[in-house]
Amino acid sequence: SLLQEMSISSKLSSSNFLRQFRNAESRELNKLSAVQFMEVWDHYDNDGNGYIEGDELNGFLREFVSSVNADPNEAQEVSGVDLEELRECFMEAYDDNNDGKIDIRELAQLLPMEENFLLLFRFDNPLDSSVEFMKLWYQYDTDGSGYIEADELKNFLRDLLKEASKSQEVTEDKLIEYTDTMLQV
């Protein structure tokens, strides 16, 4: 684990992945597109287990803090006690289910994103039963294959986004981008 942490630490010191998403003037994070959000997720979920945890989370927090400085040479190094304190505060604020790790929905709350894509990770309206789920499934599984293919997923996302933001129409290009991104999840 120490060797892993040293490897991650040296990788992080050479380049800061989050810095590219900061506004050059204000140093605030820019709103991320669906593709950019998934790039961030994939970058920090190194083992692909669906969570950012342990050394991955430490790396994310170090880069999150140090990415504020435009010049990598002036970047603030976070270590030891500071990292532990930062981690505690961060987990208290964003670890909704208190499992000690960050899932994709929790990261979606932290990073500024294009509003429509964020809606895909909300669980405000859970289905009341598996019967409801199956009705929905059959509605979108138009070929009856038992799988939701790309075109069927696109129709589902179109309806979901239309329902979630009635005032805003989603372009076909954005819908394709969201569909492609969801297929990568």
PDB file of C-alpha atoms in Angstrom:
ATOM      1  CA  SER A   1       0.000   0.000   0.000  1.00  0.00           C
ATOM      2  CA  LEU A   2       2.893   2.370   0.743  1.00  0.00           C
ATOM      3  CA  LEU A   3       4.345   1.583  -2.685  1.00  0.00           C
ATOM      4  CA  GLN A   4       0.922   2.250  -4.264  1.00  0.00           C
ATOM      5  CA  GLU A   5       0.619   5.566  -2.423  1.00  0.00           C
ATOM      6  CA  MET A   6       4.140   6.592  -3.510  1.00  0.00           C
ATOM      7  CA  SER A   7       3.250   5.699  -7.111  1.00  0.00           C
ATOM      8  CA  ILE A   8       0.013   7.676  -6.940  1.00  0.00           C
ATOM      9  CA  SER A   9       1.785  10.549  -5.182  1.00  0.00           C
ATOM     10  CA  SER A  10       4.511  10.799  -7.838  1.00  0.00           C
ATOM     11  CA  LYS A  11       1.907  10.604 -10.617  1.00  0.00           C
ATOM     12  CA  LEU A  12      -0.059  13.423  -8.989  1.00  0.00           C
ATOM     13  CA  SER A  13       2.942  15.659  -8.443  1.00  0.00           C
ATOM     14  CA  SER A  14       3.869  15.538 -12.132  1.00  0.00           C
ATOM     15  CA  SER A  15       0.430  16.606 -13.373  1.00  0.00           C
ATOM     16  CA  ASN A  16      -2.840  17.713 -11.867  1.00  0.00           C
ATOM     17  CA  PHE A  17      -5.809  16.321 -13.771  1.00  0.00           C
ATOM     18  CA  LEU A  18      -8.361  18.749 -12.288  1.00  0.00           C
ATOM     19  CA  ARG A  19      -6.352  21.873 -13.163  1.00  0.00           C
ATOM     20  CA  GLN A  20      -7.541  21.700 -16.804  1.00  0.00           C
ATOM     21  CA  PHE A  21     -11.154  22.156 -15.646  1.00  0.00           C
ATOM     22  CA  ARG A  22     -10.486  25.373 -13.715  1.00  0.00           C
ATOM     23  CA  ASN A  23     -11.272  28.818 -15.099  1.00  0.00           C
ATOM     24  CA  ALA A  24      -7.955  30.556 -15.843  1.00  0.00           C
ATOM     25  CA  GLU A  25      -9.127  33.857 -14.316  1.00  0.00           C
ATOM     26  CA  SER A  26     -11.314  32.950 -11.337  1.00  0.00           C
ATOM     27  CA  ARG A  27      -9.769  29.486 -10.672  1.00  0.00           C
ATOM     28  CA  GLU A  28     -13.287  28.143 -10.080  1.00  0.00           C
ATOM     29  CA  LEU A  29     -14.174  24.816 -11.634  1.00  0.00           C
ATOM     30  CA  ASN A  30     -15.936  25.195 -14.976  1.00  0.00           C
ATOM     31  CA  LYS A  31     -19.212  23.389 -15.588  1.00  0.00           C
ATOM     32  CA  LEU A  32     -18.357  19.934 -16.834  1.00  0.00           C
ATOM     33  CA  SER A  33     -19.994  18.254 -19.792  1.00  0.00           C
ATOM     34  CA  ALA A  34     -21.136  14.660 -19.470  1.00  0.00           C
ATOM     35  CA  VAL A  35     -17.963  13.462 -21.207  1.00  0.00           C
ATOM     36  CA  GLN A  36     -15.694  15.576 -18.983  1.00  0.00           C
ATOM     37  CA  PHE A  37     -17.469  14.344 -15.851  1.00  0.00           C
ATOM     38  CA  MET A  38     -16.891  10.731 -16.893  1.00  0.00           C
ATOM     39  CA  GLU A  39     -13.220  11.517 -17.661  1.00  0.00           C
ATOM     40  CA  VAL A  40     -12.822  12.847 -14.114  1.00  0.00           C
ATOM     41  CA  TRP A  41     -14.618   9.804 -12.701  1.00  0.00           C
ATOM     42  CA  ASP A  42     -12.509   7.340 -14.695  1.00  0.00           C
ATOM     43  CA  HIS A  43      -9.301   9.187 -13.788  1.00  0.00           C
ATOM     44  CA  TYR A  44      -9.861   8.863 -10.038  1.00  0.00           C
ATOM     45  CA  ASP A  45     -11.690   5.514  -9.892  1.00  0.00           C
ATOM     46  CA  ASN A  46      -8.423   3.762 -10.750  1.00  0.00           C
ATOM     47  CA  ASP A  47      -9.561   0.235  -9.944  1.00  0.00           C
ATOM     48  CA  GLY A  48     -12.925   0.647 -11.700  1.00  0.00           C
ATOM     49  CA  ASN A  49     -14.928  -0.624  -8.715  1.00  0.00           C
ATOM     50  CA  GLY A  50     -17.479   2.215  -8.902  1.00  0.00           C
ATOM     51  CA  TYR A  51     -16.121   4.171  -5.923  1.00  0.00           C
ATOM     52  CA  ILE A  52     -13.437   6.733  -5.203  1.00  0.00           C
ATOM     53  CA  GLU A  53     -11.949   5.544  -1.926  1.00  0.00           C
ATOM     54  CA  GLY A  54      -8.697   5.096  -0.017  1.00  0.00           C
ATOM     55  CA  ASP A  55      -5.664   6.239  -1.977  1.00  0.00           C
ATOM     56  CA  GLU A  56      -7.901   7.275  -4.892  1.00  0.00           C
ATOM     57  CA  LEU A  57      -9.813   9.647  -2.614  1.00  0.00           C
ATOM     58  CA  ASN A  58      -6.585  11.027  -1.105  1.00  0.00           C
ATOM     59  CA  GLY A  59      -5.291  11.684  -4.623  1.00  0.00           C
ATOM     60  CA  PHE A  60      -8.530  13.382  -5.637  1.00  0.00           C
ATOM     61  CA  LEU A  61      -8.507  15.626  -2.551  1.00  0.00           C
ATOM     62  CA  ARG A  62      -4.841  16.581  -3.010  1.00  0.00           C
ATOM     63  CA  GLU A  63      -5.469  17.527  -6.642  1.00  0.00           C
ATOM     64  CA  PHE A  64      -8.736  19.289  -5.839  1.00  0.00           C
ATOM     65  CA  VAL A  65      -6.929  21.612  -3.414  1.00  0.00           C
ATOM     66  CA  SER A  66      -3.723  22.107  -5.394  1.00  0.00           C
ATOM     67  CA  SER A  67      -5.550  22.686  -8.702  1.00  0.00           C
ATOM     68  CA  VAL A  68      -6.624  26.109  -7.412  1.00  0.00           C
ATOM     69  CA  ASN A  69      -3.137  27.430  -8.246  1.00  0.00           C
ATOM     70  CA  ALA A  70      -2.587  27.919 -11.964  1.00  0.00           C
ATOM     71  CA  ASP A  71       1.166  27.440 -11.590  1.00  0.00           C
ATOM     72  CA  PRO A  72       1.998  23.860 -10.578  1.00  0.00           C
ATOM     73  CA  ASN A  73       5.166  25.128  -8.866  1.00  0.00           C
ATOM     74  CA  GLU A  74       3.095  27.256  -6.490  1.00  0.00           C
ATOM     75  CA  ALA A  75       0.553  24.519  -5.800  1.00  0.00           C
ATOM     76  CA  GLN A  76      -0.163  23.884  -2.149  1.00  0.00           C
ATOM     77  CA  GLU A  77       0.867  20.392  -1.065  1.00  0.00           C
ATOM     78  CA  VAL A  78      -1.652  18.649   1.190  1.00  0.00           C
ATOM     79  CA  SER A  79      -0.269  16.000   3.464  1.00  0.00           C
ATOM     80  CA  GLY A  80      -0.615  14.234   6.787  1.00  0.00           C
ATOM     81  CA  VAL A  81      -2.890  15.869   9.326  1.00  0.00           C
ATOM     82  CA  ASP A  82      -4.245  18.410   6.814  1.00  0.00           C
ATOM     83  CA  LEU A  83      -5.259  15.632   4.434  1.00  0.00           C
ATOM     84  CA  GLU A  84      -6.985  13.693   7.221  1.00  0.00           C
ATOM     85  CA  GLU A  85      -8.886  16.806   8.357  1.00  0.00           C
ATOM     86  CA  LEU A  86      -9.839  17.670   4.768  1.00  0.00           C
ATOM     87  CA  ARG A  87     -10.995  14.101   4.172  1.00  0.00           C
ATOM     88  CA  GLU A  88     -13.202  14.126   7.295  1.00  0.00           C
ATOM     89  CA  CYS A  89     -14.855  17.425   6.293  1.00  0.00           C
ATOM     90  CA  PHE A  90     -15.260  16.281   2.707  1.00  0.00           C
ATOM     91  CA  MET A  91     -16.830  12.951   3.654  1.00  0.00           C
ATOM     92  CA  GLU A  92     -19.159  14.641   6.126  1.00  0.00           C
ATOM     93  CA  ALA A  93     -20.374  16.958   3.364  1.00  0.00           C
ATOM     94  CA  TYR A  94     -20.574  14.559   0.396  1.00  0.00           C
ATOM     95  CA  ASP A  95     -20.720  10.942   1.626  1.00  0.00           C
ATOM     96  CA  ASP A  96     -24.531  10.814   1.809  1.00  0.00           C
ATOM     97  CA  ASN A  97     -24.814   7.127   2.651  1.00  0.00           C
ATOM     98  CA  ASN A  98     -21.883   7.193   5.129  1.00  0.00           C
ATOM     99  CA  ASP A  99     -20.122   4.231   3.526  1.00  0.00           C
ATOM    100  CA  GLY A 100     -16.689   5.887   3.656  1.00  0.00           C
ATOM    101  CA  LYS A 101     -16.347   6.160  -0.123  1.00  0.00           C
ATOM    102  CA  ILE A 102     -17.611   8.414  -2.894  1.00  0.00           C
ATOM    103  CA  ASP A 103     -19.928   6.982  -5.535  1.00  0.00           C
ATOM    104  CA  ILE A 104     -20.752   8.578  -8.878  1.00  0.00           C
ATOM    105  CA  ARG A 105     -23.922  10.253  -7.572  1.00  0.00           C
ATOM    106  CA  GLU A 106     -22.026  11.825  -4.658  1.00  0.00           C
ATOM    107  CA  LEU A 107     -19.313  13.154  -6.994  1.00  0.00           C
ATOM    108  CA  ALA A 108     -22.045  14.602  -9.211  1.00  0.00           C
ATOM    109  CA  GLN A 109     -23.119  16.753  -6.240  1.00  0.00           C
ATOM    110  CA  LEU A 110     -19.605  18.128  -5.797  1.00  0.00           C
ATOM    111  CA  LEU A 111     -18.499  18.994  -9.318  1.00  0.00           C
ATOM    112  CA  PRO A 112     -20.244  21.787 -11.220  1.00  0.00           C
ATOM    113  CA  MET A 113     -21.945  20.157 -14.172  1.00  0.00           C
ATOM    114  CA  GLU A 114     -24.274  20.954 -17.001  1.00  0.00           C
ATOM    115  CA  GLU A 115     -27.613  20.779 -15.239  1.00  0.00           C
ATOM    116  CA  ASN A 116     -29.264  18.221 -17.504  1.00  0.00           C
ATOM    117  CA  PHE A 117     -26.615  15.566 -17.022  1.00  0.00           C
ATOM    118  CA  LEU A 118     -26.725  15.997 -13.245  1.00  0.00           C
ATOM    119  CA  LEU A 119     -30.392  14.973 -13.282  1.00  0.00           C
ATOM    120  CA  LEU A 120     -29.419  11.484 -14.427  1.00  0.00           C
ATOM    121  CA  PHE A 121     -27.746  10.846 -11.060  1.00  0.00           C
ATOM    122  CA  ARG A 122     -30.557  12.051  -8.827  1.00  0.00           C
ATOM    123  CA  PHE A 123     -32.705   9.636  -6.931  1.00  0.00           C
ATOM    124  CA  ASP A 124     -35.490  12.045  -5.988  1.00  0.00           C
ATOM    125  CA  ASN A 125     -38.261   9.880  -7.434  1.00  0.00           C
ATOM    126  CA  PRO A 126     -37.546   6.215  -6.727  1.00  0.00           C
ATOM    127  CA  LEU A 127     -39.957   3.654  -8.134  1.00  0.00           C
ATOM    128  CA  ASP A 128     -42.455   2.322  -5.630  1.00  0.00           C
ATOM    129  CA  SER A 129     -42.204  -1.295  -6.736  1.00  0.00           C
ATOM    130  CA  SER A 130     -40.530  -3.755  -9.061  1.00  0.00           C
ATOM    131  CA  VAL A 131     -43.812  -3.924 -10.987  1.00  0.00           C
ATOM    132  CA  GLU A 132     -43.461  -0.218 -11.789  1.00  0.00           C
ATOM    133  CA  PHE A 133     -39.865  -0.835 -12.845  1.00  0.00           C
ATOM    134  CA  MET A 134     -40.851  -3.685 -15.171  1.00  0.00           C
ATOM    135  CA  LYS A 135     -43.605  -1.577 -16.764  1.00  0.00           C
ATOM    136  CA  LEU A 136     -41.039   1.114 -17.484  1.00  0.00           C
ATOM    137  CA  TRP A 137     -38.519  -1.449 -18.706  1.00  0.00           C
ATOM    138  CA  TYR A 138     -40.965  -2.944 -21.226  1.00  0.00           C
ATOM    139  CA  GLN A 139     -41.981   0.510 -22.386  1.00  0.00           C
ATOM    140  CA  TYR A 140     -38.392   1.267 -23.459  1.00  0.00           C
ATOM    141  CA  ASP A 141     -37.257  -2.262 -24.421  1.00  0.00           C
ATOM    142  CA  THR A 142     -39.185  -1.881 -27.695  1.00  0.00           C
ATOM    143  CA  ASP A 143     -37.658  -4.903 -29.418  1.00  0.00           C
ATOM    144  CA  GLY A 144     -38.396  -7.148 -26.400  1.00  0.00           C
ATOM    145  CA  SER A 145     -34.799  -8.372 -26.208  1.00  0.00           C
ATOM    146  CA  GLY A 146     -34.541  -7.994 -22.446  1.00  0.00           C
ATOM    147  CA  TYR A 147     -31.800  -5.408 -22.923  1.00  0.00           C
ATOM    148  CA  ILE A 148     -31.902  -1.641 -23.353  1.00  0.00           C
ATOM    149  CA  GLU A 149     -29.826  -0.896 -26.444  1.00  0.00           C
ATOM    150  CA  ALA A 150     -28.349   2.504 -27.335  1.00  0.00           C
ATOM    151  CA  ASP A 151     -31.358   3.770 -29.322  1.00  0.00           C
ATOM    152  CA  GLU A 152     -33.763   2.631 -26.581  1.00  0.00           C
ATOM    153  CA  LEU A 153     -31.579   4.259 -23.917  1.00  0.00           C
ATOM    154  CA  LYS A 154     -31.603   7.480 -25.927  1.00  0.00           C
ATOM    155  CA  ASN A 155     -35.428   7.471 -25.942  1.00  0.00           C
ATOM    156  CA  PHE A 156     -35.475   6.838 -22.195  1.00  0.00           C
ATOM    157  CA  LEU A 157     -33.011   9.676 -21.520  1.00  0.00           C
ATOM    158  CA  ARG A 158     -34.992  12.025 -23.798  1.00  0.00           C
ATOM    159  CA  ASP A 159     -38.179  11.358 -21.816  1.00  0.00           C
ATOM    160  CA  LEU A 160     -36.383  11.572 -18.473  1.00  0.00           C
ATOM    161  CA  LEU A 161     -34.777  14.909 -19.299  1.00  0.00           C
ATOM    162  CA  LYS A 162     -37.993  16.270 -20.792  1.00  0.00           C
ATOM    163  CA  GLU A 163     -39.834  15.382 -17.580  1.00  0.00           C
ATOM    164  CA  ALA A 164     -37.102  16.802 -15.330  1.00  0.00           C
ATOM    165  CA  SER A 165     -36.718  20.155 -17.073  1.00  0.00           C
ATOM    166  CA  LYS A 166     -39.915  21.040 -18.869  1.00  0.00           C
ATOM    167  CA  SER A 167     -38.712  24.550 -19.643  1.00  0.00           C
ATOM    168  CA  GLN A 168     -35.562  23.455 -21.460  1.00  0.00           C
ATOM    169  CA  GLU A 169     -35.385  21.367 -24.644  1.00  0.00           C
ATOM    170  CA  VAL A 170     -32.460  18.960 -24.972  1.00  0.00           C
ATOM    171  CA  THR A 171     -30.684  19.021 -28.337  1.00  0.00           C
ATOM    172  CA  GLU A 172     -30.175  15.808 -30.304  1.00  0.00           C
ATOM    173  CA  ASP A 173     -26.378  16.237 -30.004  1.00  0.00           C
ATOM    174  CA  LYS A 174     -26.587  16.508 -26.201  1.00  0.00           C
ATOM    175  CA  LEU A 175     -28.871  13.478 -26.105  1.00  0.00           C
ATOM    176  CA  ILE A 176     -26.349  11.434 -28.104  1.00  0.00           C
ATOM    177  CA  GLU A 177     -23.528  12.636 -25.817  1.00  0.00           C
ATOM    178  CA  TYR A 178     -25.512  11.638 -22.702  1.00  0.00           C
ATOM    179  CA  THR A 179     -26.416   8.250 -24.207  1.00  0.00           C
ATOM    180  CA  ASP A 180     -22.782   7.498 -25.108  1.00  0.00           C
ATOM    181  CA  THR A 181     -21.669   8.525 -21.627  1.00  0.00           C
ATOM    182  CA  MET A 182     -24.298   6.387 -19.903  1.00  0.00           C
ATOM    183  CA  LEU A 183     -23.220   3.388 -21.982  1.00  0.00           C
ATOM    184  CA  GLN A 184     -19.677   3.855 -20.585  1.00  0.00           C
ATOM    185  CA  VAL A 185     -20.841   3.884 -16.952  1.00  0.00           C
TER     186      VAL A 185
END
